[in-house]
Amino acid sequence: MKQSDNKVLSALKVAFPKTVPIMTGFLFLGTAYGIYACTSGLPPFVPIIMAAAVFAGSMEFVAVDMLVGAFDPLNIFIMALMVNARHLFYGISMLDKYKNVGKKRFYLIFGMCDESFSINCTAEIPDNIDKGWYYFFVTLLNQIYWVSGAALGALAGSFITIQLKGLDFVMTALMVVIFLDNWLKEKNHTGSAVGLAISVICLLIFGKDNFIIASMALIIGVLTLLRPRIEREESRK
């Protein structure tokens, strides 16, 4: 075996165990997404292609409603920008880690998701493991799990003839769990409280069909202004 092949396999062996918890979640959520897309009227190949080409779980759920609804490209663009705006901050924080990984950085940029970011950002990689290949396999394995789940769901959804009302609530439930888990772990609840308060206010003002874009824009703006204060408070604790 060539030394380069051994380097790749070693990185894969170290990366895989880190992604196993993600696999269980992505297979379930991806399956729910595939079923939801097909029972909403999309052909089975669409959720599979979207899972591979878009690879943004929350946006893919939202995109299903946009694809089967009225054509509104401007609203779709703004919604996609707001929902995925957090990746701007992810990207900035990963600049140093992805600086010397060669051409793999193009896929790492494309495949960035919450779960891959959390693993790669906090990874303690052994000295004998190539960091570029480690980051690559974490990202690739997570995408494989998501695409596989979407394919399973699309296959199952193509045989389901009844309307499964409420399946789209899976993503809402996931976000609630993530919010509660983050609330329990964080020392300073300012960011979470601001996000929750702004969302409720915008819901009351704009209604359930139009509050998301406004609330996301306000949350980003307010948290950007409050960031120095939050960082000072956290440094004192």
JSON list of N, CA and C in Angstrom, two decimals, residues 3 15 35 50 75 79 87 91 118-120 127 143 149 163 179 182 193 209 219 229:
[
{"chain": "A", "resi": 3, "resn": "GLN", "atom": "N", "xyz": [2.10, 5.07, 0.62]},
{"chain": "A", "resi": 3, "resn": "GLN", "atom": "CA", "xyz": [2.03, 5.89, 1.81]},
{"chain": "A", "resi": 3, "resn": "GLN", "atom": "C", "xyz": [0.86, 6.88, 1.74]},
{"chain": "A", "resi": 15, "resn": "ALA", "atom": "N", "xyz": [-11.95, 9.77, 11.35]},
{"chain": "A", "resi": 15, "resn": "ALA", "atom": "CA", "xyz": [-13.12, 10.64, 11.13]},
{"chain": "A", "resi": 15, "resn": "ALA", "atom": "C", "xyz": [-14.44, 9.90, 11.31]},
{"chain": "A", "resi": 35, "resn": "ILE", "atom": "N", "xyz": [-39.71, 11.58, 2.26]},
{"chain": "A", "resi": 35, "resn": "ILE", "atom": "CA", "xyz": [-41.13, 11.25, 2.27]},
{"chain": "A", "resi": 35, "resn": "ILE", "atom": "C", "xyz": [-41.97, 12.51, 2.13]},
{"chain": "A", "resi": 50, "resn": "MET", "atom": "N", "xyz": [-31.59, 17.33, -4.71]},
{"chain": "A", "resi": 50, "resn": "MET", "atom": "CA", "xyz": [-31.47, 18.47, -3.81]},
{"chain": "A", "resi": 50, "resn": "MET", "atom": "C", "xyz": [-30.55, 18.14, -2.63]},
{"chain": "A", "resi": 75, "resn": "ASN", "atom": "N", "xyz": [-38.49, 36.15, -3.22]},
{"chain": "A", "resi": 75, "resn": "ASN", "atom": "CA", "xyz": [-38.75, 35.67, -1.86]},
{"chain": "A", "resi": 75, "resn": "ASN", "atom": "C", "xyz": [-37.91, 34.44, -1.55]},
{"chain": "A", "resi": 79, "resn": "MET", "atom": "N", "xyz": [-35.22, 34.29, 1.42]},
{"chain": "A", "resi": 79, "resn": "MET", "atom": "CA", "xyz": [-35.41, 33.25, 2.43]},
{"chain": "A", "resi": 79, "resn": "MET", "atom": "C", "xyz": [-34.15, 32.38, 2.56]},
{"chain": "A", "resi": 87, "resn": "HIS", "atom": "N", "xyz": [-23.92, 30.55, 8.02]},
{"chain": "A", "resi": 87, "resn": "HIS", "atom": "CA", "xyz": [-22.74, 29.96, 7.39]},
{"chain": "A", "resi": 87, "resn": "HIS", "atom": "C", "xyz": [-21.66, 31.00, 7.10]},
{"chain": "A", "resi": 91, "resn": "GLY", "atom": "N", "xyz": [-17.94, 30.10, 8.06]},
{"chain": "A", "resi": 91, "resn": "GLY", "atom": "CA", "xyz": [-16.84, 30.19, 7.10]},
{"chain": "A", "resi": 91, "resn": "GLY", "atom": "C", "xyz": [-15.68, 31.01, 7.61]},
{"chain": "A", "resi": 118, "resn": "SER", "atom": "N", "xyz": [-19.41, 21.75, 13.62]},
{"chain": "A", "resi": 118, "resn": "SER", "atom": "CA", "xyz": [-19.21, 21.49, 15.04]},
{"chain": "A", "resi": 118, "resn": "SER", "atom": "C", "xyz": [-18.12, 20.45, 15.28]},
{"chain": "A", "resi": 119, "resn": "ILE", "atom": "N", "xyz": [-18.02, 19.45, 14.38]},
{"chain": "A", "resi": 119, "resn": "ILE", "atom": "CA", "xyz": [-16.99, 18.42, 14.52]},
{"chain": "A", "resi": 119, "resn": "ILE", "atom": "C", "xyz": [-15.62, 18.97, 14.14]},
{"chain": "A", "resi": 120, "resn": "ASN", "atom": "N", "xyz": [-15.53, 19.59, 12.98]},
{"chain": "A", "resi": 120, "resn": "ASN", "atom": "CA", "xyz": [-14.23, 20.07, 12.48]},
{"chain": "A", "resi": 120, "resn": "ASN", "atom": "C", "xyz": [-13.68, 21.24, 13.29]},
{"chain": "A", "resi": 127, "resn": "ASP", "atom": "N", "xyz": [-1.44, 13.97, 15.68]},
{"chain": "A", "resi": 127, "resn": "ASP", "atom": "CA", "xyz": [-0.37, 14.55, 14.85]},
{"chain": "A", "resi": 127, "resn": "ASP", "atom": "C", "xyz": [-0.08, 13.72, 13.60]},
{"chain": "A", "resi": 143, "resn": "GLN", "atom": "N", "xyz": [-22.53, 14.15, 4.41]},
{"chain": "A", "resi": 143, "resn": "GLN", "atom": "CA", "xyz": [-23.37, 14.33, 3.24]},
{"chain": "A", "resi": 143, "resn": "GLN", "atom": "C", "xyz": [-23.90, 12.99, 2.73]},
{"chain": "A", "resi": 149, "resn": "GLY", "atom": "N", "xyz": [-30.39, 9.06, 3.46]},
{"chain": "A", "resi": 149, "resn": "GLY", "atom": "CA", "xyz": [-31.69, 9.20, 4.11]},
{"chain": "A", "resi": 149, "resn": "GLY", "atom": "C", "xyz": [-32.74, 9.76, 3.16]},
{"chain": "A", "resi": 163, "resn": "GLN", "atom": "N", "xyz": [-52.05, 11.14, 2.28]},
{"chain": "A", "resi": 163, "resn": "GLN", "atom": "CA", "xyz": [-51.41, 12.39, 2.66]},
{"chain": "A", "resi": 163, "resn": "GLN", "atom": "C", "xyz": [-50.96, 12.32, 4.12]},
{"chain": "A", "resi": 179, "resn": "PHE", "atom": "N", "xyz": [-32.61, 24.19, 20.17]},
{"chain": "A", "resi": 179, "resn": "PHE", "atom": "CA", "xyz": [-32.69, 25.42, 20.96]},
{"chain": "A", "resi": 179, "resn": "PHE", "atom": "C", "xyz": [-32.62, 25.11, 22.45]},
{"chain": "A", "resi": 182, "resn": "ASN", "atom": "N", "xyz": [-29.13, 23.94, 23.42]},
{"chain": "A", "resi": 182, "resn": "ASN", "atom": "CA", "xyz": [-28.21, 25.08, 23.46]},
{"chain": "A", "resi": 182, "resn": "ASN", "atom": "C", "xyz": [-28.46, 25.94, 24.70]},
{"chain": "A", "resi": 193, "resn": "ALA", "atom": "N", "xyz": [-32.36, 34.47, 24.08]},
{"chain": "A", "resi": 193, "resn": "ALA", "atom": "CA", "xyz": [-33.52, 35.26, 24.49]},
{"chain": "A", "resi": 193, "resn": "ALA", "atom": "C", "xyz": [-33.88, 36.31, 23.42]},
{"chain": "A", "resi": 209, "resn": "ASP", "atom": "N", "xyz": [-47.08, 33.56, 7.91]},
{"chain": "A", "resi": 209, "resn": "ASP", "atom": "CA", "xyz": [-46.59, 33.34, 6.54]},
{"chain": "A", "resi": 209, "resn": "ASP", "atom": "C", "xyz": [-45.46, 34.29, 6.15]},
{"chain": "A", "resi": 219, "resn": "ILE", "atom": "N", "xyz": [-32.72, 39.49, 13.87]},
{"chain": "A", "resi": 219, "resn": "ILE", "atom": "CA", "xyz": [-31.87, 38.72, 14.79]},
{"chain": "A", "resi": 219, "resn": "ILE", "atom": "C", "xyz": [-30.39, 38.91, 14.44]},
{"chain": "A", "resi": 229, "resn": "ARG", "atom": "N", "xyz": [-20.78, 43.19, 23.67]},
{"chain": "A", "resi": 229, "resn": "ARG", "atom": "CA", "xyz": [-21.28, 43.14, 25.04]},
{"chain": "A", "resi": 229, "resn": "ARG", "atom": "C", "xyz": [-21.39, 41.70, 25.53]}
]
